[in-house]
């Protein structure tokens, strides 16, 4: 194990998105000395802007991505088991549109989806009559026939944070708001320069670097190698809109469009519906925003199916993320592989020059497959770390994931019994966000007042203090949009109150000057 004062590591991991976080956890658990470096907040980039699904990827079957679908289906089971507070089953209804895909094709696809990977926690697919019943809720009456299959939803940003917490528990050093600005190969070691809060900028040494910089992967790779690599990353923006709930049932819809794409309509945060996504190739990938034609596209598709038409005035929030895909030469951005690809550079010049310390760069990937991606990345580096332990994450719960056998619902009931005077929505929110760790926030509280200032939407001072102390939260946005989604329904004045409280909590804890 390495302390912040001991700047020698086995692995320096660049980027605390889902891939960097997952590798940090896995590697630390195998006994490697790990440093995880993130230039912004944890999950500050693509990993917080996903469609928030842990899914096999039904549509990838049409692209013959069987490896990816099989691995994703298997990982769906693993994550339902290991993070039951963050990952929950979600039923999807596919309304039948015979002119887009014939019924036999959908049945075949769903048969494969049901059988390509292990499926213990979730039911198999089936056909339904949409007329009048719950499965057609909110749809135009012309949709009579549909298909139901199961996938899962996830709190994407929290999945990342809880992997980083697990990595720290296992001995990893974590530096947020710290950027890798240079790295120089020195034989079988790297000397990496980090730039962070003023008093902690530092040089560290490491045996290997993992470049999990997401959309910045090529930039970081070229900076480290000091010459441009042949492989490129394709930046493909995906945007979502959030509107008030379009139906009262628990299921989501998967809607087919005439351009062959699909869009999800997903119940979100009790009161809302999340609609997305788009596929737009972009050059500028920092701070992505939804464009007017993406809004039009999503509204038009939703309105093809929904009985009550949506307009731009219904939109309460939008967000966009950029997929860092491996450039496989596909012309259609929807067809570029979503599978992950690794590239290892060792400094050998291709003409028999000596190989030095490795940097492994990650292209593509899904939230769903992050755990297997971590295992594969570490097995690629095994020859550099012969004493590294074996894979271990398959059945280990993430922090907060060790719920009682009755699962999340049982845990929420249990919290209700233990804290009878606290509002049920507050307990439910804490259980979803923190799982078994909710009691580290609630402690001995008897009344709401015992949790300190109440900011509404289930957010209290006690939780913010915990997020600053245990989860690296440093700003109002870290709390309102990543550690929680309380910002969504909160009036601006309350959001400002939260930001001011976070600033005071950070100053009081001295966290601002700590990485
Ligand atoms: C619109 C959209 C919808 C999606 N939906 C789903 C879905 O429903 N399910 C699913 O499984 N997957 C989904 N994905 C895919 C998934 O979100 C991504 O594959 C995944 O989040 C990528 O994670 P990452 O860790 O590679 O990158 P990121 O999350 O972008 O993390 C990279 C990190 O590296 C940091 N960084 C960069 N350079 C440096 C540096 N020099 N020093 C320090 N830090 C640095 C960045 O700040 C960033 O935080 C979706 C993606 C998009 C865009």
mmCIF file with all atom_site columns, C-alpha atoms in Angstrom, residues 144-343:
data_model
loop_
_atom_site.group_PDB
_atom_site.id
_atom_site.type_symbol
_atom_site.label_atom_id
_atom_site.label_alt_id
_atom_site.label_comp_id
_atom_site.label_asym_id
_atom_site.label_entity_id
_atom_site.label_seq_id
_atom_site.pdbx_PDB_ins_code
_atom_site.Cartn_x
_atom_site.Cartn_y
_atom_site.Cartn_z
_atom_site.occupancy
_atom_site.B_iso_or_equiv
_atom_site.pdbx_formal_charge
_atom_site.auth_seq_id
_atom_site.auth_comp_id
_atom_site.auth_asym_id
_atom_site.auth_atom_id
_atom_site.pdbx_PDB_model_num
ATOM 1   C CA . UNK A 1 144 ? -52.161 -3.124 -30.208 1.00 0.00 ? 144 UNK A CA 1
ATOM 2   C CA . UNK A 1 145 ? -49.292 -5.554 -29.989 1.00 0.00 ? 145 UNK A CA 1
ATOM 3   C CA . UNK A 1 146 ? -45.956 -5.470 -28.204 1.00 0.00 ? 146 UNK A CA 1
ATOM 4   C CA . UNK A 1 147 ? -43.128 -7.460 -26.658 1.00 0.00 ? 147 UNK A CA 1
ATOM 5   C CA . UNK A 1 148 ? -41.863 -7.275 -23.075 1.00 0.00 ? 148 UNK A CA 1
ATOM 6   C CA . UNK A 1 149 ? -38.313 -8.042 -21.986 1.00 0.00 ? 149 UNK A CA 1
ATOM 7   C CA . UNK A 1 150 ? -36.241 -7.319 -18.908 1.00 0.00 ? 150 UNK A CA 1
ATOM 8   C CA . UNK A 1 151 ? -33.079 -5.268 -18.443 1.00 0.00 ? 151 UNK A CA 1
ATOM 9   C CA . UNK A 1 152 ? -31.881 -3.097 -15.565 1.00 0.00 ? 152 UNK A CA 1
ATOM 10  C CA . UNK A 1 153 ? -31.404 0.545  -14.670 1.00 0.00 ? 153 UNK A CA 1
ATOM 11  C CA . UNK A 1 154 ? -28.470 2.060  -12.790 1.00 0.00 ? 154 UNK A CA 1
ATOM 12  C CA . UNK A 1 155 ? -27.468 5.226  -10.993 1.00 0.00 ? 155 UNK A CA 1
ATOM 13  C CA . UNK A 1 156 ? -24.448 5.744  -13.247 1.00 0.00 ? 156 UNK A CA 1
ATOM 14  C CA . UNK A 1 157 ? -22.535 8.419  -11.304 1.00 0.00 ? 157 UNK A CA 1
ATOM 15  C CA . UNK A 1 158 ? -23.009 6.594  -8.008  1.00 0.00 ? 158 UNK A CA 1
ATOM 16  C CA . UNK A 1 159 ? -21.804 3.337  -9.531  1.00 0.00 ? 159 UNK A CA 1
ATOM 17  C CA . UNK A 1 160 ? -18.549 5.140  -10.270 1.00 0.00 ? 160 UNK A CA 1
ATOM 18  C CA . UNK A 1 161 ? -18.297 6.781  -6.835  1.00 0.00 ? 161 UNK A CA 1
ATOM 19  C CA . UNK A 1 162 ? -18.890 3.487  -5.044  1.00 0.00 ? 162 UNK A CA 1
ATOM 20  C CA . UNK A 1 163 ? -16.202 1.769  -7.079  1.00 0.00 ? 163 UNK A CA 1
ATOM 21  C CA . UNK A 1 164 ? -13.790 4.537  -6.078  1.00 0.00 ? 164 UNK A CA 1
ATOM 22  C CA . UNK A 1 165 ? -14.808 4.136  -2.429  1.00 0.00 ? 165 UNK A CA 1
ATOM 23  C CA . UNK A 1 166 ? -14.120 0.409  -2.726  1.00 0.00 ? 166 UNK A CA 1
ATOM 24  C CA . UNK A 1 167 ? -10.715 1.124  -4.271  1.00 0.00 ? 167 UNK A CA 1
ATOM 25  C CA . UNK A 1 168 ? -9.849  3.447  -1.374  1.00 0.00 ? 168 UNK A CA 1
ATOM 26  C CA . UNK A 1 169 ? -10.958 0.835  1.179   1.00 0.00 ? 169 UNK A CA 1
ATOM 27  C CA . UNK A 1 170 ? -8.516  -1.562 -0.488  1.00 0.00 ? 170 UNK A CA 1
ATOM 28  C CA . UNK A 1 171 ? -5.633  0.888  -0.207  1.00 0.00 ? 171 UNK A CA 1
ATOM 29  C CA . UNK A 1 172 ? -5.751  2.909  -3.437  1.00 0.00 ? 172 UNK A CA 1
ATOM 30  C CA . UNK A 1 173 ? -4.829  6.588  -3.301  1.00 0.00 ? 173 UNK A CA 1
ATOM 31  C CA . UNK A 1 174 ? -7.409  8.797  -4.963  1.00 0.00 ? 174 UNK A CA 1
ATOM 32  C CA . UNK A 1 175 ? -6.706  12.335 -6.166  1.00 0.00 ? 175 UNK A CA 1
ATOM 33  C CA . UNK A 1 176 ? -9.616  14.316 -7.538  1.00 0.00 ? 176 UNK A CA 1
ATOM 34  C CA . UNK A 1 177 ? -9.283  17.656 -9.322  1.00 0.00 ? 177 UNK A CA 1
ATOM 35  C CA . UNK A 1 178 ? -5.795  16.546 -10.249 1.00 0.00 ? 178 UNK A CA 1
ATOM 36  C CA . UNK A 1 179 ? -4.662  16.260 -13.836 1.00 0.00 ? 179 UNK A CA 1
ATOM 37  C CA . UNK A 1 180 ? -1.948  14.166 -15.413 1.00 0.00 ? 180 UNK A CA 1
ATOM 38  C CA . UNK A 1 181 ? -0.011  16.809 -17.352 1.00 0.00 ? 181 UNK A CA 1
ATOM 39  C CA . UNK A 1 182 ? 3.052   14.821 -18.458 1.00 0.00 ? 182 UNK A CA 1
ATOM 40  C CA . UNK A 1 183 ? 4.548   11.337 -18.271 1.00 0.00 ? 183 UNK A CA 1
ATOM 41  C CA . UNK A 1 184 ? 8.033   10.280 -19.206 1.00 0.00 ? 184 UNK A CA 1
ATOM 42  C CA . UNK A 1 185 ? 9.212   6.717  -19.621 1.00 0.00 ? 185 UNK A CA 1
ATOM 43  C CA . UNK A 1 186 ? 12.343  5.953  -17.637 1.00 0.00 ? 186 UNK A CA 1
ATOM 44  C CA . UNK A 1 187 ? 13.251  2.362  -18.552 1.00 0.00 ? 187 UNK A CA 1
ATOM 45  C CA . UNK A 1 188 ? 10.780  0.103  -16.793 1.00 0.00 ? 188 UNK A CA 1
ATOM 46  C CA . UNK A 1 189 ? 9.172   3.003  -14.876 1.00 0.00 ? 189 UNK A CA 1
ATOM 47  C CA . UNK A 1 190 ? 7.076   6.046  -15.581 1.00 0.00 ? 190 UNK A CA 1
ATOM 48  C CA . UNK A 1 191 ? 7.622   9.478  -14.108 1.00 0.00 ? 191 UNK A CA 1
ATOM 49  C CA . UNK A 1 192 ? 4.248   11.185 -14.157 1.00 0.00 ? 192 UNK A CA 1
ATOM 50  C CA . UNK A 1 193 ? 3.573   14.825 -13.400 1.00 0.00 ? 193 UNK A CA 1
ATOM 51  C CA . UNK A 1 194 ? 0.307   15.644 -11.682 1.00 0.00 ? 194 UNK A CA 1
ATOM 52  C CA . UNK A 1 195 ? -1.177  19.064 -11.295 1.00 0.00 ? 195 UNK A CA 1
ATOM 53  C CA . UNK A 1 196 ? -3.783  19.495 -8.583  1.00 0.00 ? 196 UNK A CA 1
ATOM 54  C CA . UNK A 1 197 ? -4.626  21.648 -5.596  1.00 0.00 ? 197 UNK A CA 1
ATOM 55  C CA . UNK A 1 198 ? -1.638  23.977 -5.072  1.00 0.00 ? 198 UNK A CA 1
ATOM 56  C CA . UNK A 1 199 ? 0.143   22.126 -2.312  1.00 0.00 ? 199 UNK A CA 1
ATOM 57  C CA . UNK A 1 200 ? -0.272  18.636 -3.736  1.00 0.00 ? 200 UNK A CA 1
ATOM 58  C CA . UNK A 1 201 ? 1.048   18.903 -7.306  1.00 0.00 ? 201 UNK A CA 1
ATOM 59  C CA . UNK A 1 202 ? 3.628   16.217 -7.557  1.00 0.00 ? 202 UNK A CA 1
ATOM 60  C CA . UNK A 1 203 ? 5.718   13.842 -9.578  1.00 0.00 ? 203 UNK A CA 1
ATOM 61  C CA . UNK A 1 204 ? 5.045   10.165 -9.005  1.00 0.00 ? 204 UNK A CA 1
ATOM 62  C CA . UNK A 1 205 ? 6.599   7.012  -10.380 1.00 0.00 ? 205 UNK A CA 1
ATOM 63  C CA . UNK A 1 206 ? 4.733   3.944  -11.540 1.00 0.00 ? 206 UNK A CA 1
ATOM 64  C CA . UNK A 1 207 ? 5.398   0.669  -13.292 1.00 0.00 ? 207 UNK A CA 1
ATOM 65  C CA . UNK A 1 208 ? 2.402   1.082  -15.605 1.00 0.00 ? 208 UNK A CA 1
ATOM 66  C CA . UNK A 1 209 ? -0.137  3.698  -16.614 1.00 0.00 ? 209 UNK A CA 1
ATOM 67  C CA . UNK A 1 210 ? -3.753  3.032  -17.464 1.00 0.00 ? 210 UNK A CA 1
ATOM 68  C CA . UNK A 1 211 ? -5.204  5.648  -19.752 1.00 0.00 ? 211 UNK A CA 1
ATOM 69  C CA . UNK A 1 212 ? -8.932  5.550  -18.892 1.00 0.00 ? 212 UNK A CA 1
ATOM 70  C CA . UNK A 1 213 ? -9.430  9.155  -19.951 1.00 0.00 ? 213 UNK A CA 1
ATOM 71  C CA . UNK A 1 214 ? -12.636 8.446  -21.916 1.00 0.00 ? 214 UNK A CA 1
ATOM 72  C CA . UNK A 1 215 ? -13.139 11.128 -24.581 1.00 0.00 ? 215 UNK A CA 1
ATOM 73  C CA . UNK A 1 216 ? -9.579  12.379 -23.864 1.00 0.00 ? 216 UNK A CA 1
ATOM 74  C CA . UNK A 1 217 ? -8.059  8.935  -24.506 1.00 0.00 ? 217 UNK A CA 1
ATOM 75  C CA . UNK A 1 218 ? -6.232  9.897  -27.680 1.00 0.00 ? 218 UNK A CA 1
ATOM 76  C CA . UNK A 1 219 ? -5.055  13.220 -26.288 1.00 0.00 ? 219 UNK A CA 1
ATOM 77  C CA . UNK A 1 220 ? -3.589  11.526 -23.210 1.00 0.00 ? 220 UNK A CA 1
ATOM 78  C CA . UNK A 1 221 ? -2.087  8.699  -25.269 1.00 0.00 ? 221 UNK A CA 1
ATOM 79  C CA . UNK A 1 222 ? -0.416  11.094 -27.688 1.00 0.00 ? 222 UNK A CA 1
ATOM 80  C CA . UNK A 1 223 ? 0.819   13.306 -24.844 1.00 0.00 ? 223 UNK A CA 1
ATOM 81  C CA . UNK A 1 224 ? 2.377   10.308 -23.098 1.00 0.00 ? 224 UNK A CA 1
ATOM 82  C CA . UNK A 1 225 ? 3.883   8.787  -26.235 1.00 0.00 ? 225 UNK A CA 1
ATOM 83  C CA . UNK A 1 226 ? 4.947   12.167 -27.598 1.00 0.00 ? 226 UNK A CA 1
ATOM 84  C CA . UNK A 1 227 ? 3.742   11.209 -31.056 1.00 0.00 ? 227 UNK A CA 1
ATOM 85  C CA . UNK A 1 228 ? 0.282   10.712 -32.554 1.00 0.00 ? 228 UNK A CA 1
ATOM 86  C CA . UNK A 1 229 ? -1.003  7.124  -32.577 1.00 0.00 ? 229 UNK A CA 1
ATOM 87  C CA . UNK A 1 230 ? -2.632  5.640  -35.660 1.00 0.00 ? 230 UNK A CA 1
ATOM 88  C CA . UNK A 1 231 ? -5.820  4.550  -33.883 1.00 0.00 ? 231 UNK A CA 1
ATOM 89  C CA . UNK A 1 232 ? -8.409  7.182  -33.369 1.00 0.00 ? 232 UNK A CA 1
ATOM 90  C CA . UNK A 1 233 ? -11.354 7.724  -31.106 1.00 0.00 ? 233 UNK A CA 1
ATOM 91  C CA . UNK A 1 234 ? -14.753 8.614  -32.566 1.00 0.00 ? 234 UNK A CA 1
ATOM 92  C CA . UNK A 1 235 ? -16.587 11.139 -30.427 1.00 0.00 ? 235 UNK A CA 1
ATOM 93  C CA . UNK A 1 236 ? -20.303 10.472 -30.751 1.00 0.00 ? 236 UNK A CA 1
ATOM 94  C CA . UNK A 1 237 ? -22.621 12.691 -28.744 1.00 0.00 ? 237 UNK A CA 1
ATOM 95  C CA . UNK A 1 238 ? -25.801 11.282 -27.223 1.00 0.00 ? 238 UNK A CA 1
ATOM 96  C CA . UNK A 1 239 ? -28.453 13.546 -25.719 1.00 0.00 ? 239 UNK A CA 1
ATOM 97  C CA . UNK A 1 240 ? -31.475 13.038 -23.502 1.00 0.00 ? 240 UNK A CA 1
ATOM 98  C CA . UNK A 1 241 ? -34.498 15.066 -22.545 1.00 0.00 ? 241 UNK A CA 1
ATOM 99  C CA . UNK A 1 242 ? -36.349 14.768 -19.236 1.00 0.00 ? 242 UNK A CA 1
ATOM 100 C CA . UNK A 1 243 ? -40.082 15.504 -19.108 1.00 0.00 ? 243 UNK A CA 1
ATOM 101 C CA . UNK A 1 244 ? -42.818 15.001 -16.497 1.00 0.00 ? 244 UNK A CA 1
ATOM 102 C CA . UNK A 1 245 ? -43.829 11.353 -16.201 1.00 0.00 ? 245 UNK A CA 1
ATOM 103 C CA . UNK A 1 246 ? -45.614 10.179 -19.379 1.00 0.00 ? 246 UNK A CA 1
ATOM 104 C CA . UNK A 1 247 ? -47.386 7.247  -17.724 1.00 0.00 ? 247 UNK A CA 1
ATOM 105 C CA . UNK A 1 248 ? -47.864 5.922  -14.212 1.00 0.00 ? 248 UNK A CA 1
ATOM 106 C CA . UNK A 1 249 ? -46.652 2.343  -14.752 1.00 0.00 ? 249 UNK A CA 1
ATOM 107 C CA . UNK A 1 250 ? -43.188 1.086  -13.806 1.00 0.00 ? 250 UNK A CA 1
ATOM 108 C CA . UNK A 1 251 ? -42.021 -0.082 -17.249 1.00 0.00 ? 251 UNK A CA 1
ATOM 109 C CA . UNK A 1 252 ? -39.976 1.665  -19.930 1.00 0.00 ? 252 UNK A CA 1
ATOM 110 C CA . UNK A 1 253 ? -40.550 1.734  -23.682 1.00 0.00 ? 253 UNK A CA 1
ATOM 111 C CA . UNK A 1 254 ? -38.072 1.017  -26.435 1.00 0.00 ? 254 UNK A CA 1
ATOM 112 C CA . UNK A 1 255 ? -39.270 2.863  -29.509 1.00 0.00 ? 255 UNK A CA 1
ATOM 113 C CA . UNK A 1 256 ? -38.243 2.076  -33.066 1.00 0.00 ? 256 UNK A CA 1
ATOM 114 C CA . UNK A 1 257 ? -37.624 4.870  -35.525 1.00 0.00 ? 257 UNK A CA 1
ATOM 115 C CA . UNK A 1 258 ? -37.803 4.802  -39.315 1.00 0.00 ? 258 UNK A CA 1
ATOM 116 C CA . UNK A 1 259 ? -34.035 5.544  -39.473 1.00 0.00 ? 259 UNK A CA 1
ATOM 117 C CA . UNK A 1 260 ? -33.475 2.116  -37.888 1.00 0.00 ? 260 UNK A CA 1
ATOM 118 C CA . UNK A 1 261 ? -32.431 3.647  -34.528 1.00 0.00 ? 261 UNK A CA 1
ATOM 119 C CA . UNK A 1 262 ? -34.162 3.045  -31.218 1.00 0.00 ? 262 UNK A CA 1
ATOM 120 C CA . UNK A 1 263 ? -34.896 5.487  -28.396 1.00 0.00 ? 263 UNK A CA 1
ATOM 121 C CA . UNK A 1 264 ? -35.708 4.656  -24.780 1.00 0.00 ? 264 UNK A CA 1
ATOM 122 C CA . UNK A 1 265 ? -38.513 6.225  -22.726 1.00 0.00 ? 265 UNK A CA 1
ATOM 123 C CA . UNK A 1 266 ? -37.711 5.456  -19.107 1.00 0.00 ? 266 UNK A CA 1
ATOM 124 C CA . UNK A 1 267 ? -39.462 6.316  -15.825 1.00 0.00 ? 267 UNK A CA 1
ATOM 125 C CA . UNK A 1 268 ? -36.951 8.477  -13.946 1.00 0.00 ? 268 UNK A CA 1
ATOM 126 C CA . UNK A 1 269 ? -36.702 9.750  -10.375 1.00 0.00 ? 269 UNK A CA 1
ATOM 127 C CA . UNK A 1 270 ? -40.398 9.070  -9.534  1.00 0.00 ? 270 UNK A CA 1
ATOM 128 C CA . UNK A 1 271 ? -41.830 12.174 -11.187 1.00 0.00 ? 271 UNK A CA 1
ATOM 129 C CA . UNK A 1 272 ? -40.094 12.216 -14.563 1.00 0.00 ? 272 UNK A CA 1
ATOM 130 C CA . UNK A 1 273 ? -39.485 10.354 -17.799 1.00 0.00 ? 273 UNK A CA 1
ATOM 131 C CA . UNK A 1 274 ? -36.071 10.190 -19.461 1.00 0.00 ? 274 UNK A CA 1
ATOM 132 C CA . UNK A 1 275 ? -36.060 10.063 -23.271 1.00 0.00 ? 275 UNK A CA 1
ATOM 133 C CA . UNK A 1 276 ? -32.946 9.310  -25.283 1.00 0.00 ? 276 UNK A CA 1
ATOM 134 C CA . UNK A 1 277 ? -30.604 9.043  -26.931 1.00 0.00 ? 277 UNK A CA 1
ATOM 135 C CA . UNK A 1 278 ? -29.217 10.483 -30.147 1.00 0.00 ? 278 UNK A CA 1
ATOM 136 C CA . UNK A 1 279 ? -26.022 9.614  -32.078 1.00 0.00 ? 279 UNK A CA 1
ATOM 137 C CA . UNK A 1 280 ? -24.228 12.710 -33.384 1.00 0.00 ? 280 UNK A CA 1
ATOM 138 C CA . UNK A 1 281 ? -20.549 12.656 -34.397 1.00 0.00 ? 281 UNK A CA 1
ATOM 139 C CA . UNK A 1 282 ? -18.775 15.685 -32.900 1.00 0.00 ? 282 UNK A CA 1
ATOM 140 C CA . UNK A 1 283 ? -15.300 17.212 -33.030 1.00 0.00 ? 283 UNK A CA 1
ATOM 141 C CA . UNK A 1 284 ? -15.596 19.379 -29.892 1.00 0.00 ? 284 UNK A CA 1
ATOM 142 C CA . UNK A 1 285 ? -16.267 16.940 -27.095 1.00 0.00 ? 285 UNK A CA 1
ATOM 143 C CA . UNK A 1 286 ? -15.822 18.997 -23.937 1.00 0.00 ? 286 UNK A CA 1
ATOM 144 C CA . UNK A 1 287 ? -19.002 20.273 -22.265 1.00 0.00 ? 287 UNK A CA 1
ATOM 145 C CA . UNK A 1 288 ? -21.463 18.716 -24.734 1.00 0.00 ? 288 UNK A CA 1
ATOM 146 C CA . UNK A 1 289 ? -24.940 20.273 -25.023 1.00 0.00 ? 289 UNK A CA 1
ATOM 147 C CA . UNK A 1 290 ? -28.111 19.120 -26.718 1.00 0.00 ? 290 UNK A CA 1
ATOM 148 C CA . UNK A 1 291 ? -28.739 20.836 -30.091 1.00 0.00 ? 291 UNK A CA 1
ATOM 149 C CA . UNK A 1 292 ? -32.196 22.030 -31.247 1.00 0.00 ? 292 UNK A CA 1
ATOM 150 C CA . UNK A 1 293 ? -32.382 19.329 -33.946 1.00 0.00 ? 293 UNK A CA 1
ATOM 151 C CA . UNK A 1 294 ? -31.724 16.619 -31.331 1.00 0.00 ? 294 UNK A CA 1
ATOM 152 C CA . UNK A 1 295 ? -34.625 17.953 -29.266 1.00 0.00 ? 295 UNK A CA 1
ATOM 153 C CA . UNK A 1 296 ? -36.833 17.893 -32.354 1.00 0.00 ? 296 UNK A CA 1
ATOM 154 C CA . UNK A 1 297 ? -35.717 14.351 -33.183 1.00 0.00 ? 297 UNK A CA 1
ATOM 155 C CA . UNK A 1 298 ? -36.487 13.003 -29.703 1.00 0.00 ? 298 UNK A CA 1
ATOM 156 C CA . UNK A 1 299 ? -39.836 14.805 -29.437 1.00 0.00 ? 299 UNK A CA 1
ATOM 157 C CA . UNK A 1 300 ? -40.912 13.701 -32.923 1.00 0.00 ? 300 UNK A CA 1
ATOM 158 C CA . UNK A 1 301 ? -40.108 10.069 -32.223 1.00 0.00 ? 301 UNK A CA 1
ATOM 159 C CA . UNK A 1 302 ? -41.779 10.109 -28.790 1.00 0.00 ? 302 UNK A CA 1
ATOM 160 C CA . UNK A 1 303 ? -44.853 11.745 -30.299 1.00 0.00 ? 303 UNK A CA 1
ATOM 161 C CA . UNK A 1 304 ? -45.151 9.016  -32.934 1.00 0.00 ? 304 UNK A CA 1
ATOM 162 C CA . UNK A 1 305 ? -45.973 6.690  -30.059 1.00 0.00 ? 305 UNK A CA 1
ATOM 163 C CA . UNK A 1 306 ? -47.303 8.729  -27.118 1.00 0.00 ? 306 UNK A CA 1
ATOM 164 C CA . UNK A 1 307 ? -50.999 9.532  -26.815 1.00 0.00 ? 307 UNK A CA 1
ATOM 165 C CA . UNK A 1 308 ? -50.400 12.923 -25.187 1.00 0.00 ? 308 UNK A CA 1
ATOM 166 C CA . UNK A 1 309 ? -48.021 14.858 -27.438 1.00 0.00 ? 309 UNK A CA 1
ATOM 167 C CA . UNK A 1 310 ? -44.931 16.389 -25.848 1.00 0.00 ? 310 UNK A CA 1
ATOM 168 C CA . UNK A 1 311 ? -43.611 19.832 -26.763 1.00 0.00 ? 311 UNK A CA 1
ATOM 169 C CA . UNK A 1 312 ? -40.368 21.618 -25.969 1.00 0.00 ? 312 UNK A CA 1
ATOM 170 C CA . UNK A 1 313 ? -42.235 23.367 -23.148 1.00 0.00 ? 313 UNK A CA 1
ATOM 171 C CA . UNK A 1 314 ? -42.533 20.010 -21.325 1.00 0.00 ? 314 UNK A CA 1
ATOM 172 C CA . UNK A 1 315 ? -38.744 19.588 -21.069 1.00 0.00 ? 315 UNK A CA 1
ATOM 173 C CA . UNK A 1 316 ? -37.455 20.114 -17.526 1.00 0.00 ? 316 UNK A CA 1
ATOM 174 C CA . UNK A 1 317 ? -33.838 19.035 -18.086 1.00 0.00 ? 317 UNK A CA 1
ATOM 175 C CA . UNK A 1 318 ? -31.534 17.907 -20.858 1.00 0.00 ? 318 UNK A CA 1
ATOM 176 C CA . UNK A 1 319 ? -28.099 16.344 -20.777 1.00 0.00 ? 319 UNK A CA 1
ATOM 177 C CA . UNK A 1 320 ? -25.568 15.134 -23.291 1.00 0.00 ? 320 UNK A CA 1
ATOM 178 C CA . UNK A 1 321 ? -22.548 12.876 -23.135 1.00 0.00 ? 321 UNK A CA 1
ATOM 179 C CA . UNK A 1 322 ? -19.869 11.910 -25.611 1.00 0.00 ? 322 UNK A CA 1
ATOM 180 C CA . UNK A 1 323 ? -19.118 8.271  -26.315 1.00 0.00 ? 323 UNK A CA 1
ATOM 181 C CA . UNK A 1 324 ? -15.373 7.661  -26.690 1.00 0.00 ? 324 UNK A CA 1
ATOM 182 C CA . UNK A 1 325 ? -15.714 4.934  -29.331 1.00 0.00 ? 325 UNK A CA 1
ATOM 183 C CA . UNK A 1 326 ? -12.965 3.043  -31.080 1.00 0.00 ? 326 UNK A CA 1
ATOM 184 C CA . UNK A 1 327 ? -12.837 4.161  -34.698 1.00 0.00 ? 327 UNK A CA 1
ATOM 185 C CA . UNK A 1 328 ? -13.629 0.960  -36.593 1.00 0.00 ? 328 UNK A CA 1
ATOM 186 C CA . UNK A 1 329 ? -14.283 2.836  -39.843 1.00 0.00 ? 329 UNK A CA 1
ATOM 187 C CA . UNK A 1 330 ? -18.117 2.524  -39.731 1.00 0.00 ? 330 UNK A CA 1
ATOM 188 C CA . UNK A 1 331 ? -19.782 5.392  -41.574 1.00 0.00 ? 331 UNK A CA 1
ATOM 189 C CA . UNK A 1 332 ? -23.018 5.336  -39.526 1.00 0.00 ? 332 UNK A CA 1
ATOM 190 C CA . UNK A 1 333 ? -22.361 6.639  -35.971 1.00 0.00 ? 333 UNK A CA 1
ATOM 191 C CA . UNK A 1 334 ? -25.005 4.222  -34.596 1.00 0.00 ? 334 UNK A CA 1
ATOM 192 C CA . UNK A 1 335 ? -23.092 1.317  -36.126 1.00 0.00 ? 335 UNK A CA 1
ATOM 193 C CA . UNK A 1 336 ? -19.642 2.043  -34.646 1.00 0.00 ? 336 UNK A CA 1
ATOM 194 C CA . UNK A 1 337 ? -18.759 -0.740 -32.244 1.00 0.00 ? 337 UNK A CA 1
ATOM 195 C CA . UNK A 1 338 ? -19.675 -0.128 -28.594 1.00 0.00 ? 338 UNK A CA 1
ATOM 196 C CA . UNK A 1 339 ? -17.265 -2.863 -27.566 1.00 0.00 ? 339 UNK A CA 1
ATOM 197 C CA . UNK A 1 340 ? -14.000 -1.937 -25.868 1.00 0.00 ? 340 UNK A CA 1
ATOM 198 C CA . UNK A 1 341 ? -10.574 -2.073 -27.403 1.00 0.00 ? 341 UNK A CA 1
ATOM 199 C CA . UNK A 1 342 ? -7.192  -1.847 -25.638 1.00 0.00 ? 342 UNK A CA 1
ATOM 200 C CA . UNK A 1 343 ? -3.937  -0.544 -27.024 1.00 0.00 ? 343 UNK A CA 1
#
